[in-house]
PDB file of C-alpha atoms in Angstrom:
ATOM      1  CA  MET A   1       0.008  -0.125  -0.037  1.00  0.00           C
ATOM      2  CA  ILE A   2       1.018   3.764  -0.599  1.00  0.00           C
ATOM      3  CA  SER A   3       0.295   4.636   2.875  1.00  0.00           C
ATOM      4  CA  GLN A   4       2.866   2.515   4.424  1.00  0.00           C
ATOM      5  CA  SER A   5       5.759   5.163   3.960  1.00  0.00           C
ATOM      6  CA  MET A   6       3.448   7.686   6.166  1.00  0.00           C
ATOM      7  CA  GLU A   7       2.346  10.159   3.818  1.00  0.00           C
ATOM      8  CA  LYS A   8       1.148  13.142   5.272  1.00  0.00           C
ATOM      9  CA  ILE A   9      -2.395  14.472   4.665  1.00  0.00           C
ATOM     10  CA  LEU A  10      -3.682  18.019   5.528  1.00  0.00           C
ATOM     11  CA  LEU A  11      -7.427  17.975   6.165  1.00  0.00           C
ATOM     12  CA  VAL A  12      -9.060  20.729   5.779  1.00  0.00           C
ATOM     13  CA  ASP A  13     -12.769  21.046   6.842  1.00  0.00           C
ATOM     14  CA  ASP A  14     -14.442  23.382   9.384  1.00  0.00           C
ATOM     15  CA  GLU A  15     -16.667  20.580  10.666  1.00  0.00           C
ATOM     16  CA  LYS A  16     -14.423  19.380  13.611  1.00  0.00           C
ATOM     17  CA  ASP A  17     -16.422  15.979  13.853  1.00  0.00           C
ATOM     18  CA  ILE A  18     -15.393  15.459  10.089  1.00  0.00           C
ATOM     19  CA  VAL A  19     -11.920  16.000  10.684  1.00  0.00           C
ATOM     20  CA  GLU A  20     -11.729  13.788  13.844  1.00  0.00           C
ATOM     21  CA  CYS A  21     -13.290  11.050  11.779  1.00  0.00           C
ATOM     22  CA  LEU A  22     -11.139  11.601   8.695  1.00  0.00           C
ATOM     23  CA  ASP A  23      -7.900  11.648  10.848  1.00  0.00           C
ATOM     24  CA  MET A  24      -8.695   8.375  12.671  1.00  0.00           C
ATOM     25  CA  ASN A  25      -9.432   6.545   9.872  1.00  0.00           C
ATOM     26  CA  LEU A  26      -6.590   7.582   8.002  1.00  0.00           C
ATOM     27  CA  ARG A  27      -4.365   7.275  11.036  1.00  0.00           C
ATOM     28  CA  LYS A  28      -5.301   3.503  10.717  1.00  0.00           C
ATOM     29  CA  LYS A  29      -4.527   3.265   7.277  1.00  0.00           C
ATOM     30  CA  GLY A  30      -0.808   4.411   8.157  1.00  0.00           C
ATOM     31  CA  TYR A  31      -1.079   8.192   7.062  1.00  0.00           C
ATOM     32  CA  SER A  32       0.133  10.883   9.211  1.00  0.00           C
ATOM     33  CA  THR A  33      -2.299  14.091   9.403  1.00  0.00           C
ATOM     34  CA  VAL A  34      -2.388  17.652  10.144  1.00  0.00           C
ATOM     35  CA  PHE A  35      -5.278  19.729  10.413  1.00  0.00           C
ATOM     36  CA  ALA A  36      -6.383  23.348   9.512  1.00  0.00           C
ATOM     37  CA  TYR A  37     -10.204  24.237  10.106  1.00  0.00           C
ATOM     38  CA  ASP A  38     -10.414  27.381   7.704  1.00  0.00           C
ATOM     39  CA  GLY A  39      -9.188  28.430   4.440  1.00  0.00           C
ATOM     40  CA  THR A  40      -6.529  30.857   5.785  1.00  0.00           C
ATOM     41  CA  GLU A  41      -5.166  28.084   8.227  1.00  0.00           C
ATOM     42  CA  ALA A  42      -5.083  25.516   5.115  1.00  0.00           C
ATOM     43  CA  ILE A  43      -2.635  28.074   2.962  1.00  0.00           C
ATOM     44  CA  VAL A  44      -0.648  28.433   5.774  1.00  0.00           C
ATOM     45  CA  ALA A  45      -0.415  24.968   6.636  1.00  0.00           C
ATOM     46  CA  ALA A  46       0.192  23.706   3.120  1.00  0.00           C
ATOM     47  CA  ARG A  47       3.113  26.015   2.973  1.00  0.00           C
ATOM     48  CA  ARG A  48       4.532  25.202   6.067  1.00  0.00           C
ATOM     49  CA  GLU A  49       3.938  21.403   6.258  1.00  0.00           C
ATOM     50  CA  LYS A  50       4.316  20.470   2.415  1.00  0.00           C
ATOM     51  CA  PRO A  51       1.613  17.642   2.881  1.00  0.00           C
ATOM     52  CA  ASP A  52       1.625  14.818   0.233  1.00  0.00           C
ATOM     53  CA  CYS A  53      -2.143  15.296  -0.216  1.00  0.00           C
ATOM     54  CA  ILE A  54      -4.950  17.871   0.786  1.00  0.00           C
ATOM     55  CA  LEU A  55      -8.227  16.929   1.441  1.00  0.00           C
ATOM     56  CA  LEU A  56      -9.995  20.223   1.096  1.00  0.00           C
ATOM     57  CA  ASP A  57     -13.573  21.036   1.674  1.00  0.00           C
ATOM     58  CA  ILE A  58     -15.219  23.413  -0.525  1.00  0.00           C
ATOM     59  CA  MET A  59     -17.190  25.218   1.880  1.00  0.00           C
ATOM     60  CA  LEU A  60     -14.848  27.175   4.402  1.00  0.00           C
ATOM     61  CA  PRO A  61     -14.662  30.361   6.366  1.00  0.00           C
ATOM     62  CA  HIS A  62     -12.765  33.282   5.530  1.00  0.00           C
ATOM     63  CA  ILE A  63     -11.658  31.814   1.951  1.00  0.00           C
ATOM     64  CA  GLY A  64     -13.611  29.412   0.363  1.00  0.00           C
ATOM     65  CA  GLY A  65     -12.023  26.017  -0.822  1.00  0.00           C
ATOM     66  CA  ILE A  66     -11.849  26.803  -4.513  1.00  0.00           C
ATOM     67  CA  GLU A  67      -9.970  29.726  -3.816  1.00  0.00           C
ATOM     68  CA  VAL A  68      -7.665  27.995  -1.712  1.00  0.00           C
ATOM     69  CA  CYS A  69      -6.866  25.543  -4.235  1.00  0.00           C
ATOM     70  CA  ARG A  70      -6.597  28.269  -6.815  1.00  0.00           C
ATOM     71  CA  LEU A  71      -3.968  30.047  -4.594  1.00  0.00           C
ATOM     72  CA  LEU A  72      -2.136  26.777  -3.562  1.00  0.00           C
ATOM     73  CA  LYS A  73      -2.073  25.607  -7.335  1.00  0.00           C
ATOM     74  CA  ALA A  74      -0.583  29.308  -8.376  1.00  0.00           C
ATOM     75  CA  ASP A  75       2.301  29.257  -5.873  1.00  0.00           C
ATOM     76  CA  GLU A  76       5.274  27.344  -6.930  1.00  0.00           C
ATOM     77  CA  SER A  77       6.036  25.936  -3.364  1.00  0.00           C
ATOM     78  CA  THR A  78       2.536  23.945  -3.187  1.00  0.00           C
ATOM     79  CA  ALA A  79       1.745  23.801  -6.892  1.00  0.00           C
ATOM     80  CA  LEU A  80       2.420  19.912  -7.252  1.00  0.00           C
ATOM     81  CA  ILE A  81       0.781  18.817  -4.134  1.00  0.00           C
ATOM     82  CA  PRO A  82      -2.577  16.752  -5.039  1.00  0.00           C
ATOM     83  CA  VAL A  83      -5.945  18.223  -4.290  1.00  0.00           C
ATOM     84  CA  ILE A  84      -9.046  15.923  -3.802  1.00  0.00           C
ATOM     85  CA  MET A  85     -12.211  18.357  -2.977  1.00  0.00           C
ATOM     86  CA  LEU A  86     -14.574  17.413  -0.318  1.00  0.00           C
ATOM     87  CA  THR A  87     -17.850  18.766  -1.007  1.00  0.00           C
ATOM     88  CA  ALA A  88     -21.547  17.961   0.269  1.00  0.00           C
ATOM     89  CA  LYS A  89     -22.892  19.731  -2.968  1.00  0.00           C
ATOM     90  CA  GLY A  90     -23.481  17.183  -5.921  1.00  0.00           C
ATOM     91  CA  GLU A  91     -24.479  19.822  -8.477  1.00  0.00           C
ATOM     92  CA  GLU A  92     -21.818  19.510 -11.585  1.00  0.00           C
ATOM     93  CA  ASP A  93     -20.835  23.321 -11.576  1.00  0.00           C
ATOM     94  CA  ASP A  94     -19.282  22.887  -7.933  1.00  0.00           C
ATOM     95  CA  LYS A  95     -17.052  20.115  -9.372  1.00  0.00           C
ATOM     96  CA  VAL A  96     -16.136  21.366 -12.214  1.00  0.00           C
ATOM     97  CA  SER A  97     -15.102  24.732 -10.496  1.00  0.00           C
ATOM     98  CA  GLY A  98     -13.291  22.941  -8.248  1.00  0.00           C
ATOM     99  CA  LEU A  99     -10.977  20.887 -11.012  1.00  0.00           C
ATOM    100  CA  ASP A 100     -10.854  24.083 -12.896  1.00  0.00           C
ATOM    101  CA  ALA A 101      -9.106  25.427  -9.722  1.00  0.00           C
ATOM    102  CA  GLY A 102      -6.498  22.839  -9.978  1.00  0.00           C
ATOM    103  CA  ALA A 103      -7.849  20.226  -8.166  1.00  0.00           C
ATOM    104  CA  ASP A 104      -6.872  16.456  -8.861  1.00  0.00           C
ATOM    105  CA  ASP A 105      -9.947  14.742  -7.807  1.00  0.00           C
ATOM    106  CA  TYR A 106     -13.230  15.410  -5.859  1.00  0.00           C
ATOM    107  CA  ILE A 107     -15.419  13.176  -3.848  1.00  0.00           C
ATOM    108  CA  THR A 108     -19.022  14.001  -2.701  1.00  0.00           C
ATOM    109  CA  LYS A 109     -19.904  13.489   1.055  1.00  0.00           C
ATOM    110  CA  PRO A 110     -21.209  11.356   2.199  1.00  0.00           C
ATOM    111  CA  PHE A 111     -18.403   9.021   1.076  1.00  0.00           C
ATOM    112  CA  GLY A 112     -17.391   5.274   1.665  1.00  0.00           C
ATOM    113  CA  TRP A 113     -13.764   4.857   3.183  1.00  0.00           C
ATOM    114  CA  LYS A 114     -12.834   2.248   0.495  1.00  0.00           C
ATOM    115  CA  GLU A 115     -13.634   5.125  -2.171  1.00  0.00           C
ATOM    116  CA  LEU A 116     -11.710   7.754  -0.467  1.00  0.00           C
ATOM    117  CA  PHE A 117      -8.937   5.439   0.183  1.00  0.00           C
ATOM    118  CA  ALA A 118      -8.425   4.610  -3.455  1.00  0.00           C
ATOM    119  CA  ARG A 119      -8.844   8.189  -4.644  1.00  0.00           C
ATOM    120  CA  ILE A 120      -6.049   9.255  -2.106  1.00  0.00           C
ATOM    121  CA  ASP A 121      -3.820   6.119  -3.621  1.00  0.00           C
ATOM    122  CA  ALA A 122      -4.611   7.063  -7.041  1.00  0.00           C
ATOM    123  CA  VAL A 123      -3.528  10.693  -6.412  1.00  0.00           C
ATOM    124  CA  LEU A 124      -0.423   9.820  -4.492  1.00  0.00           C
ATOM    125  CA  ARG A 125       0.625   7.520  -7.512  1.00  0.00           C
ATOM    126  CA  ARG A 126       0.315  10.081 -10.069  1.00  0.00           C
ATOM    127  CA  SER A 127       2.495  12.578  -7.934  1.00  0.00           C
ATOM    128  CA  SER A 128       4.923  10.237  -6.876  1.00  0.00           C
ATOM    129  CA  ALA A 129       7.540  11.039  -9.702  1.00  0.00           C
ATOM    130  CA  ALA A 130       7.093  14.826  -8.590  1.00  0.00           C
ATOM    131  CA  ALA A 131      10.340  16.450  -7.721  1.00  0.00           C
ATOM    132  CA  MET A 132      10.523  19.816  -6.129  1.00  0.00           C
ATOM    133  CA  THR A 133      14.139  20.610  -7.436  1.00  0.00           C
ATOM    134  CA  GLY A 134      15.590  22.103 -10.576  1.00  0.00           C
ATOM    135  CA  LEU A 135      16.925  20.274 -13.394  1.00  0.00           C
ATOM    136  CA  LYS A 136      20.566  19.244 -13.422  1.00  0.00           C
ATOM    137  CA  GLU A 137      22.615  19.137 -16.690  1.00  0.00           C
ATOM    138  CA  LYS A 138      22.138  15.132 -16.703  1.00  0.00           C
ATOM    139  CA  ASP A 139      18.644  15.373 -16.279  1.00  0.00           C
ATOM    140  CA  LYS A 140      18.205  17.346 -19.628  1.00  0.00           C
ATOM    141  CA  ALA A 141      18.738  14.368 -21.484  1.00  0.00           C
ATOM    142  CA  LEU A 142      15.957  12.270 -20.000  1.00  0.00           C
ATOM    143  CA  CYS A 143      13.437  14.717 -21.976  1.00  0.00           C
ATOM    144  CA  LEU A 144      10.114  14.170 -24.146  1.00  0.00           C
ATOM    145  CA  GLN A 145      10.010  16.774 -26.869  1.00  0.00           C
ATOM    146  CA  VAL A 146       6.461  17.901 -28.027  1.00  0.00           C
ATOM    147  CA  GLN A 147       7.153  20.917 -30.545  1.00  0.00           C
ATOM    148  CA  ASP A 148       8.290  23.411 -28.425  1.00  0.00           C
ATOM    149  CA  ILE A 149       7.486  21.932 -25.038  1.00  0.00           C
ATOM    150  CA  ARG A 150       9.770  19.946 -23.098  1.00  0.00           C
ATOM    151  CA  ILE A 151       8.649  16.917 -20.272  1.00  0.00           C
ATOM    152  CA  TYR A 152      11.190  15.910 -17.969  1.00  0.00           C
ATOM    153  CA  PRO A 153       9.345  12.521 -16.470  1.00  0.00           C
ATOM    154  CA  ASP A 154      11.657  11.970 -13.711  1.00  0.00           C
ATOM    155  CA  LYS A 155      11.636  15.450 -12.313  1.00  0.00           C
ATOM    156  CA  HIS A 156       7.933  16.356 -12.772  1.00  0.00           C
ATOM    157  CA  ILE A 157       9.045  19.587 -14.928  1.00  0.00           C
ATOM    158  CA  VAL A 158       7.499  20.937 -18.164  1.00  0.00           C
ATOM    159  CA  GLU A 159       8.932  23.741 -20.175  1.00  0.00           C
ATOM    160  CA  LYS A 160       7.583  25.637 -23.100  1.00  0.00           C
ATOM    161  CA  GLY A 161      10.469  27.789 -24.561  1.00  0.00           C
ATOM    162  CA  SER A 162      11.900  29.406 -21.588  1.00  0.00           C
ATOM    163  CA  LYS A 163       9.085  29.306 -19.301  1.00  0.00           C
ATOM    164  CA  ARG A 164       8.006  26.672 -16.599  1.00  0.00           C
ATOM    165  CA  ILE A 165       4.708  25.303 -16.825  1.00  0.00           C
ATOM    166  CA  ASN A 166       3.098  24.247 -13.665  1.00  0.00           C
ATOM    167  CA  LEU A 167       0.751  21.187 -13.979  1.00  0.00           C
ATOM    168  CA  THR A 168      -1.088  19.228 -11.536  1.00  0.00           C
ATOM    169  CA  ALA A 169      -0.171  15.598 -11.176  1.00  0.00           C
ATOM    170  CA  THR A 170      -3.040  14.663 -13.034  1.00  0.00           C
ATOM    171  CA  GLU A 171      -2.401  17.090 -15.926  1.00  0.00           C
ATOM    172  CA  PHE A 172       1.340  16.106 -16.012  1.00  0.00           C
ATOM    173  CA  THR A 173       0.265  12.184 -16.297  1.00  0.00           C
ATOM    174  CA  ILE A 174      -1.678  12.675 -19.119  1.00  0.00           C
ATOM    175  CA  LEU A 175       0.785  14.886 -21.241  1.00  0.00           C
ATOM    176  CA  ARG A 176       3.533  12.396 -20.534  1.00  0.00           C
ATOM    177  CA  LEU A 177       1.283   9.316 -21.644  1.00  0.00           C
ATOM    178  CA  LEU A 178       0.586  11.049 -24.780  1.00  0.00           C
ATOM    179  CA  ALA A 179       4.331  12.320 -25.238  1.00  0.00           C
ATOM    180  CA  GLU A 180       5.476   9.083 -24.757  1.00  0.00           C
ATOM    181  CA  ARG A 181       3.282   7.402 -27.717  1.00  0.00           C
ATOM    182  CA  HIS A 182       4.834   9.352 -30.213  1.00  0.00           C
ATOM    183  CA  GLY A 183       1.333  10.630 -31.955  1.00  0.00           C
ATOM    184  CA  ASN A 184      -0.017   7.377 -31.525  1.00  0.00           C
ATOM    185  CA  ILE A 185      -3.444   7.344 -29.815  1.00  0.00           C
ATOM    186  CA  VAL A 186      -3.813   6.810 -26.349  1.00  0.00           C
ATOM    187  CA  THR A 187      -7.540   5.492 -25.651  1.00  0.00           C
ATOM    188  CA  ARG A 188     -10.019   6.754 -23.195  1.00  0.00           C
ATOM    189  CA  SER A 189      -9.653   3.149 -21.232  1.00  0.00           C
ATOM    190  CA  GLU A 190      -5.918   3.665 -20.977  1.00  0.00           C
ATOM    191  CA  LEU A 191      -6.484   7.174 -19.380  1.00  0.00           C
ATOM    192  CA  TYR A 192      -8.975   5.868 -16.810  1.00  0.00           C
ATOM    193  CA  GLU A 193      -6.708   3.036 -15.947  1.00  0.00           C
ATOM    194  CA  ALA A 194      -3.779   5.280 -15.623  1.00  0.00           C
ATOM    195  CA  LEU A 195      -5.617   8.058 -13.515  1.00  0.00           C
ATOM    196  CA  GLY A 196      -7.592   5.487 -11.566  1.00  0.00           C
ATOM    197  CA  ILE A 197     -10.866   6.434 -12.975  1.00  0.00           C
ATOM    198  CA  VAL A 198     -13.637   4.229 -12.785  1.00  0.00           C
ATOM    199  CA  LYS A 199     -15.112   3.861 -16.227  1.00  0.00           C
ATOM    200  CA  ASN A 200     -18.844   3.389 -15.187  1.00  0.00           C
ATOM    201  CA  ALA A 201     -18.722   6.515 -13.213  1.00  0.00           C
ATOM    202  CA  GLY A 202     -20.248   9.183 -15.065  1.00  0.00           C
ATOM    203  CA  GLU A 203     -19.509  12.275 -13.110  1.00  0.00           C
ATOM    204  CA  GLN A 204     -15.550  11.003 -12.526  1.00  0.00           C
ATOM    205  CA  VAL A 205     -15.636  10.165 -16.648  1.00  0.00           C
ATOM    206  CA  CYS A 206     -16.747  14.119 -17.085  1.00  0.00           C
ATOM    207  CA  SER A 207     -13.731  14.908 -14.960  1.00  0.00           C
ATOM    208  CA  LEU A 208     -11.285  14.048 -17.990  1.00  0.00           C
ATOM    209  CA  ALA A 209     -12.459  16.362 -19.964  1.00  0.00           C
ATOM    210  CA  VAL A 210     -12.061  19.399 -17.491  1.00  0.00           C
ATOM    211  CA  HIS A 211      -8.397  18.041 -16.824  1.00  0.00           C
ATOM    212  CA  PHE A 212      -7.849  18.287 -20.709  1.00  0.00           C
ATOM    213  CA  ALA A 213      -9.374  21.413 -20.912  1.00  0.00           C
ATOM    214  CA  ASN A 214      -7.036  22.775 -18.259  1.00  0.00           C
ATOM    215  CA  LEU A 215      -3.899  21.222 -19.865  1.00  0.00           C
ATOM    216  CA  ARG A 216      -4.861  22.567 -22.885  1.00  0.00           C
ATOM    217  CA  LYS A 217      -5.541  25.928 -21.623  1.00  0.00           C
ATOM    218  CA  LYS A 218      -1.907  25.956 -19.751  1.00  0.00           C
ATOM    219  CA  LEU A 219       0.027  24.680 -22.923  1.00  0.00           C
ATOM    220  CA  GLY A 220      -1.722  27.660 -24.824  1.00  0.00           C
ATOM    221  CA  ASP A 221      -3.947  24.894 -26.854  1.00  0.00           C
ATOM    222  CA  ASP A 222      -7.637  24.519 -27.332  1.00  0.00           C
ATOM    223  CA  ALA A 223      -9.776  22.037 -28.899  1.00  0.00           C
ATOM    224  CA  GLN A 224     -10.301  23.814 -32.142  1.00  0.00           C
ATOM    225  CA  ASN A 225      -6.715  24.603 -33.253  1.00  0.00           C
ATOM    226  CA  CYS A 226      -5.402  21.057 -31.468  1.00  0.00           C
ATOM    227  CA  ARG A 227      -1.634  22.459 -31.988  1.00  0.00           C
ATOM    228  CA  TYR A 228      -0.489  20.122 -29.269  1.00  0.00           C
ATOM    229  CA  ILE A 229      -3.517  17.522 -28.402  1.00  0.00           C
ATOM    230  CA  GLU A 230      -5.891  16.077 -30.828  1.00  0.00           C
ATOM    231  CA  THR A 231      -9.001  14.496 -29.894  1.00  0.00           C
ATOM    232  CA  VAL A 232      -9.799  11.180 -31.907  1.00  0.00           C
ATOM    233  CA  ARG A 233     -13.681  10.932 -31.413  1.00  0.00           C
ATOM    234  CA  LYS A 234     -14.909   8.011 -29.489  1.00  0.00           C
ATOM    235  CA  ILE A 235     -11.565   6.514 -29.173  1.00  0.00           C
ATOM    236  CA  GLY A 236      -9.305   8.810 -27.251  1.00  0.00           C
ATOM    237  CA  PHE A 237      -6.216  11.589 -27.857  1.00  0.00           C
ATOM    238  CA  LYS A 238      -2.843  12.002 -29.261  1.00  0.00           C
ATOM    239  CA  ILE A 239      -0.299  14.488 -29.355  1.00  0.00           C
ATOM    240  CA  ASN A 240      -0.389  16.505 -32.964  1.00  0.00           C
ATOM    241  CA  ASP A 241       2.936  15.864 -34.883  1.00  0.00           C
ATOM    242  CA  ARG A 242       1.968  17.630 -37.777  1.00  0.00           C
ATOM    243  CA  TYR A 243       3.677  21.086 -36.536  1.00  0.00           C
TER     244      TYR A 243
END
């Protein structure tokens, strides 16, 4: 199990009973935990503790969860920390807003423990190759090239020209998979498996479209121009190798 190495989880919820319940069950699984009870505390704790994953409620005092996520993903020191949004709201707009802010996944309250642990394990697997340090010269040879974009899998770094692009763990996994295929198709089923998405869970399948939209936006691409990523209708996606 991923949790055997004592990954640290930051729990953010203004309901102390929920935090205590999460704390008890996560510690039983071998995780260590730290807490925050409002949005301001969450940002301070994330920057101080550098957790391996954040469980972040949407409805928080002072700063809402979606804005907290956006601020953390815009900060280079916390941008690579996976975020799972926790929400009692079931509306699709709330979930899309969380993903659009940079969240790696979301789960709706009430949830089962097996589902929560599976989501945590999935985002930790996706971020396990992340490295917070800069590139050394020897690392530059370990590079996937997509036109003017360079991807360094071992360091979890993406550059476009001279600019560093901050991707979430999910976005990085998608781009790496596409680049490794050198223009060949990556099917939706392969993406579901790599990202830990249950294929028959409709709302999770919808999240894939949001992750692709966010990735394209960060690359300076869009679904119409398809400069970097092409959608192959009803099959999957591939890197555009025609430029």
